[in-house]
Amino acid sequence: MNGREYPVANQTNTASVASNTTEKSGVVIIYMFLTEAGIIDVAATTLNGPLPEGAIELARATVPAGNTEENDPYLSKVTITDSARREPGWPNIQKSPATVSVPLNRTLPDAEYLVNVEVVGSTGGRLQNGDVYATDKLKNGFKLTTSGTADSVDVRLLVSHPAM
């Protein structure tokens, strides 16, 4: 979230699921968000309400028609479906590191060139940048990959070829 890692305290009974007084079932999204105090908190949308900007969805609660706190106080008729993305082993194992294709503005004689990468900015702490490196080099471009958790990583690149 925001390009960095945050500690999250264990929370029980944190989000209230909205009642449904309509004649159709509805959905409540349970999500986590960053408070102004810099703490991760959990909340739920209103019935069929949108996910707030910057929030991360954790689960969806399907609330049947006519379901209220009075007739179902323990949510026994509500179906909660886990929808959070899981990355087992994170941060030690990254299954899909951020990668972008970088075209060269000219075709080089071969792929035996050197790419120097300098990180000039990012969202998140400096340690979240991880390694930023070139892979899959071709004569006309390469892929740039970061192993970190930072968002919006800005880099300065210098490509040098021994024959040029």
mmCIF file of C-alpha atoms in Angstrom:
data_model
loop_
_atom_site.group_PDB
_atom_site.id
_atom_site.type_symbol
_atom_site.label_atom_id
_atom_site.label_comp_id
_atom_site.label_asym_id
_atom_site.label_seq_id
_atom_site.Cartn_x
_atom_site.Cartn_y
_atom_site.Cartn_z
ATOM 1 C CA MET A 1 0.000 0.000 0.000
ATOM 2 C CA ASN A 2 1.529 3.309 -1.079
ATOM 3 C CA GLY A 3 4.682 1.442 -2.059
ATOM 4 C CA ARG A 4 5.624 0.281 1.394
ATOM 5 C CA GLU A 5 4.916 -2.350 4.002
ATOM 6 C CA TYR A 6 2.768 -1.586 7.045
ATOM 7 C CA PRO A 7 2.330 -3.622 10.214
ATOM 8 C CA VAL A 8 -1.285 -4.698 10.691
ATOM 9 C CA ALA A 9 -2.624 -5.494 14.148
ATOM 10 C CA ASN A 10 -4.965 -8.461 14.558
ATOM 11 C CA GLN A 11 -8.542 -7.161 14.500
ATOM 12 C CA THR A 12 -11.703 -9.034 15.491
ATOM 13 C CA ASN A 13 -15.278 -7.858 14.807
ATOM 14 C CA THR A 14 -13.971 -4.733 13.112
ATOM 15 C CA ALA A 15 -16.328 -4.081 10.200
ATOM 16 C CA SER A 16 -20.121 -3.820 10.467
ATOM 17 C CA VAL A 17 -22.102 -5.459 7.667
ATOM 18 C CA ALA A 18 -25.043 -3.342 6.532
ATOM 19 C CA SER A 19 -28.625 -4.561 6.865
ATOM 20 C CA ASN A 20 -30.583 -5.283 3.701
ATOM 21 C CA THR A 21 -34.192 -4.105 3.854
ATOM 22 C CA THR A 22 -34.663 -4.448 0.089
ATOM 23 C CA GLU A 23 -36.281 -7.295 -1.850
ATOM 24 C CA LYS A 24 -33.006 -8.326 -3.563
ATOM 25 C CA SER A 25 -29.757 -9.636 -2.142
ATOM 26 C CA GLY A 26 -26.924 -7.125 -1.986
ATOM 27 C CA VAL A 27 -23.155 -7.043 -1.555
ATOM 28 C CA VAL A 28 -21.035 -5.355 1.091
ATOM 29 C CA ILE A 29 -17.283 -5.083 0.406
ATOM 30 C CA ILE A 30 -14.998 -5.535 3.413
ATOM 31 C CA TYR A 31 -11.741 -3.639 2.896
ATOM 32 C CA MET A 32 -8.617 -2.284 4.550
ATOM 33 C CA PHE A 33 -7.422 1.294 4.261
ATOM 34 C CA LEU A 34 -4.748 3.621 5.581
ATOM 35 C CA THR A 35 -6.017 6.125 8.167
ATOM 36 C CA GLU A 36 -4.733 9.696 8.385
ATOM 37 C CA ALA A 37 -2.747 8.548 11.440
ATOM 38 C CA GLY A 38 -0.866 6.037 9.238
ATOM 39 C CA ILE A 39 -2.579 2.963 10.693
ATOM 40 C CA ILE A 40 -4.192 0.170 8.673
ATOM 41 C CA ASP A 41 -7.876 -0.212 9.596
ATOM 42 C CA VAL A 42 -10.748 -2.369 8.334
ATOM 43 C CA ALA A 43 -14.232 -1.217 7.318
ATOM 44 C CA ALA A 44 -17.166 -2.213 5.117
ATOM 45 C CA THR A 45 -19.035 -0.378 2.385
ATOM 46 C CA THR A 46 -22.721 0.362 2.492
ATOM 47 C CA LEU A 47 -24.987 -2.166 0.785
ATOM 48 C CA ASN A 48 -23.963 -2.243 -2.913
ATOM 49 C CA GLY A 49 -21.662 0.713 -2.224
ATOM 50 C CA PRO A 50 -18.379 1.350 -4.071
ATOM 51 C CA LEU A 51 -14.926 0.485 -2.758
ATOM 52 C CA PRO A 52 -13.274 3.736 -1.577
ATOM 53 C CA GLU A 53 -10.287 4.998 -3.549
ATOM 54 C CA GLY A 54 -7.004 3.631 -2.211
ATOM 55 C CA ALA A 55 -8.694 0.796 -0.277
ATOM 56 C CA ILE A 56 -7.758 -2.868 -0.716
ATOM 57 C CA GLU A 57 -10.592 -5.380 -0.949
ATOM 58 C CA LEU A 58 -10.426 -8.280 1.515
ATOM 59 C CA ALA A 59 -13.810 -10.006 1.185
ATOM 60 C CA ARG A 60 -17.369 -9.679 -0.112
ATOM 61 C CA ALA A 61 -20.437 -10.317 2.021
ATOM 62 C CA THR A 62 -23.606 -11.281 0.147
ATOM 63 C CA VAL A 63 -26.530 -10.117 2.291
ATOM 64 C CA PRO A 64 -29.884 -11.787 1.475
ATOM 65 C CA ALA A 65 -33.033 -9.735 0.920
ATOM 66 C CA GLY A 66 -34.688 -8.683 4.177
ATOM 67 C CA ASN A 67 -31.638 -9.557 6.294
ATOM 68 C CA THR A 68 -31.246 -7.238 9.287
ATOM 69 C CA GLU A 69 -29.482 -7.182 12.635
ATOM 70 C CA GLU A 70 -32.821 -7.988 14.306
ATOM 71 C CA ASN A 71 -33.556 -11.219 12.364
ATOM 72 C CA ASP A 72 -29.926 -12.362 11.811
ATOM 73 C CA PRO A 73 -27.692 -10.802 14.518
ATOM 74 C CA TYR A 74 -24.838 -13.277 13.962
ATOM 75 C CA LEU A 75 -24.871 -13.054 10.138
ATOM 76 C CA SER A 76 -25.616 -16.778 9.814
ATOM 77 C CA LYS A 77 -27.500 -16.173 6.535
ATOM 78 C CA VAL A 78 -24.786 -13.901 5.093
ATOM 79 C CA THR A 79 -22.230 -15.492 2.751
ATOM 80 C CA ILE A 80 -18.705 -14.090 3.119
ATOM 81 C CA THR A 81 -16.338 -14.781 0.220
ATOM 82 C CA ASP A 82 -12.609 -14.139 0.603
ATOM 83 C CA SER A 83 -11.433 -11.972 -2.311
ATOM 84 C CA ALA A 84 -8.006 -10.802 -1.089
ATOM 85 C CA ARG A 85 -4.948 -11.450 -3.238
ATOM 86 C CA ARG A 86 -2.612 -13.966 -1.621
ATOM 87 C CA GLU A 87 1.166 -14.135 -2.105
ATOM 88 C CA PRO A 88 2.384 -17.083 0.008
ATOM 89 C CA GLY A 89 5.946 -16.540 1.167
ATOM 90 C CA TRP A 90 5.840 -12.755 0.592
ATOM 91 C CA PRO A 91 8.167 -10.865 0.859
ATOM 92 C CA ASN A 92 10.719 -13.658 0.433
ATOM 93 C CA ILE A 93 9.067 -15.089 -2.694
ATOM 94 C CA GLN A 94 7.639 -12.819 -5.369
ATOM 95 C CA LYS A 95 5.608 -14.622 -8.012
ATOM 96 C CA SER A 96 5.012 -11.655 -10.304
ATOM 97 C CA PRO A 97 7.608 -8.885 -9.950
ATOM 98 C CA ALA A 98 6.852 -5.568 -11.645
ATOM 99 C CA THR A 99 8.296 -5.563 -15.178
ATOM 100 C CA VAL A 100 8.130 -3.053 -18.030
ATOM 101 C CA SER A 101 9.409 -3.265 -21.623
ATOM 102 C CA VAL A 102 11.898 -0.547 -22.548
ATOM 103 C CA PRO A 103 12.422 0.112 -26.270
ATOM 104 C CA LEU A 104 15.779 1.520 -27.375
ATOM 105 C CA ASN A 105 15.700 4.589 -29.634
ATOM 106 C CA ARG A 106 18.105 2.839 -32.021
ATOM 107 C CA THR A 107 18.891 -0.766 -32.925
ATOM 108 C CA LEU A 108 22.214 -1.958 -31.538
ATOM 109 C CA PRO A 109 24.557 -4.459 -33.275
ATOM 110 C CA ASP A 110 23.758 -7.154 -30.688
ATOM 111 C CA ALA A 111 22.458 -7.651 -27.147
ATOM 112 C CA GLU A 112 25.921 -7.431 -25.537
ATOM 113 C CA TYR A 113 25.274 -4.000 -24.055
ATOM 114 C CA LEU A 114 25.301 -2.819 -20.451
ATOM 115 C CA VAL A 115 22.316 -1.160 -18.752
ATOM 116 C CA ASN A 116 23.130 1.042 -15.764
ATOM 117 C CA VAL A 117 20.064 1.764 -13.629
ATOM 118 C CA GLU A 118 19.799 4.611 -11.122
ATOM 119 C CA VAL A 119 16.622 4.930 -9.038
ATOM 120 C CA VAL A 120 15.822 8.648 -8.779
ATOM 121 C CA GLY A 121 12.487 8.418 -6.946
ATOM 122 C CA SER A 122 9.645 6.181 -5.819
ATOM 123 C CA THR A 123 6.568 6.012 -3.635
ATOM 124 C CA GLY A 124 7.427 4.230 -0.405
ATOM 125 C CA GLY A 125 10.588 3.986 1.603
ATOM 126 C CA ARG A 126 13.991 3.788 -0.071
ATOM 127 C CA LEU A 127 14.455 0.216 1.108
ATOM 128 C CA GLN A 128 11.278 -0.832 -0.713
ATOM 129 C CA ASN A 129 12.889 -0.223 -4.129
ATOM 130 C CA GLY A 130 14.642 -3.596 -4.066
ATOM 131 C CA ASP A 131 16.857 -4.439 -7.035
ATOM 132 C CA VAL A 132 16.052 -2.792 -10.367
ATOM 133 C CA TYR A 133 17.691 -4.620 -13.256
ATOM 134 C CA ALA A 134 17.548 -5.313 -17.013
ATOM 135 C CA THR A 135 16.534 -8.725 -18.376
ATOM 136 C CA ASP A 136 15.646 -10.244 -21.764
ATOM 137 C CA LYS A 137 17.967 -7.928 -23.701
ATOM 138 C CA LEU A 138 17.442 -7.729 -27.465
ATOM 139 C CA LYS A 139 19.053 -5.496 -30.094
ATOM 140 C CA ASN A 140 16.121 -3.080 -29.914
ATOM 141 C CA GLY A 141 15.122 -3.159 -26.227
ATOM 142 C CA PHE A 142 14.979 -4.967 -22.907
ATOM 143 C CA LYS A 143 12.773 -5.548 -19.890
ATOM 144 C CA LEU A 144 13.284 -3.638 -16.665
ATOM 145 C CA THR A 145 12.297 -5.487 -13.485
ATOM 146 C CA THR A 146 12.114 -4.474 -9.835
ATOM 147 C CA SER A 147 12.170 -6.951 -6.977
ATOM 148 C CA GLY A 148 10.930 -4.413 -4.433
ATOM 149 C CA THR A 149 7.547 -3.341 -3.123
ATOM 150 C CA ALA A 150 7.779 0.375 -3.966
ATOM 151 C CA ASP A 151 5.213 1.956 -6.281
ATOM 152 C CA SER A 152 5.902 4.410 -9.119
ATOM 153 C CA VAL A 153 9.641 3.807 -9.342
ATOM 154 C CA ASP A 154 11.381 6.482 -11.447
ATOM 155 C CA VAL A 155 14.740 5.540 -12.948
ATOM 156 C CA ARG A 156 17.535 7.036 -15.018
ATOM 157 C CA LEU A 157 18.979 4.575 -17.542
ATOM 158 C CA LEU A 158 22.320 4.568 -19.335
ATOM 159 C CA VAL A 159 22.781 1.993 -22.085
ATOM 160 C CA SER A 160 26.339 1.468 -23.295
ATOM 161 C CA HIS A 161 27.664 -0.879 -25.962
ATOM 162 C CA PRO A 162 31.393 -1.673 -26.350
ATOM 163 C CA ALA A 163 31.213 -1.254 -30.141
ATOM 164 C CA MET A 164 29.743 2.235 -29.947
#
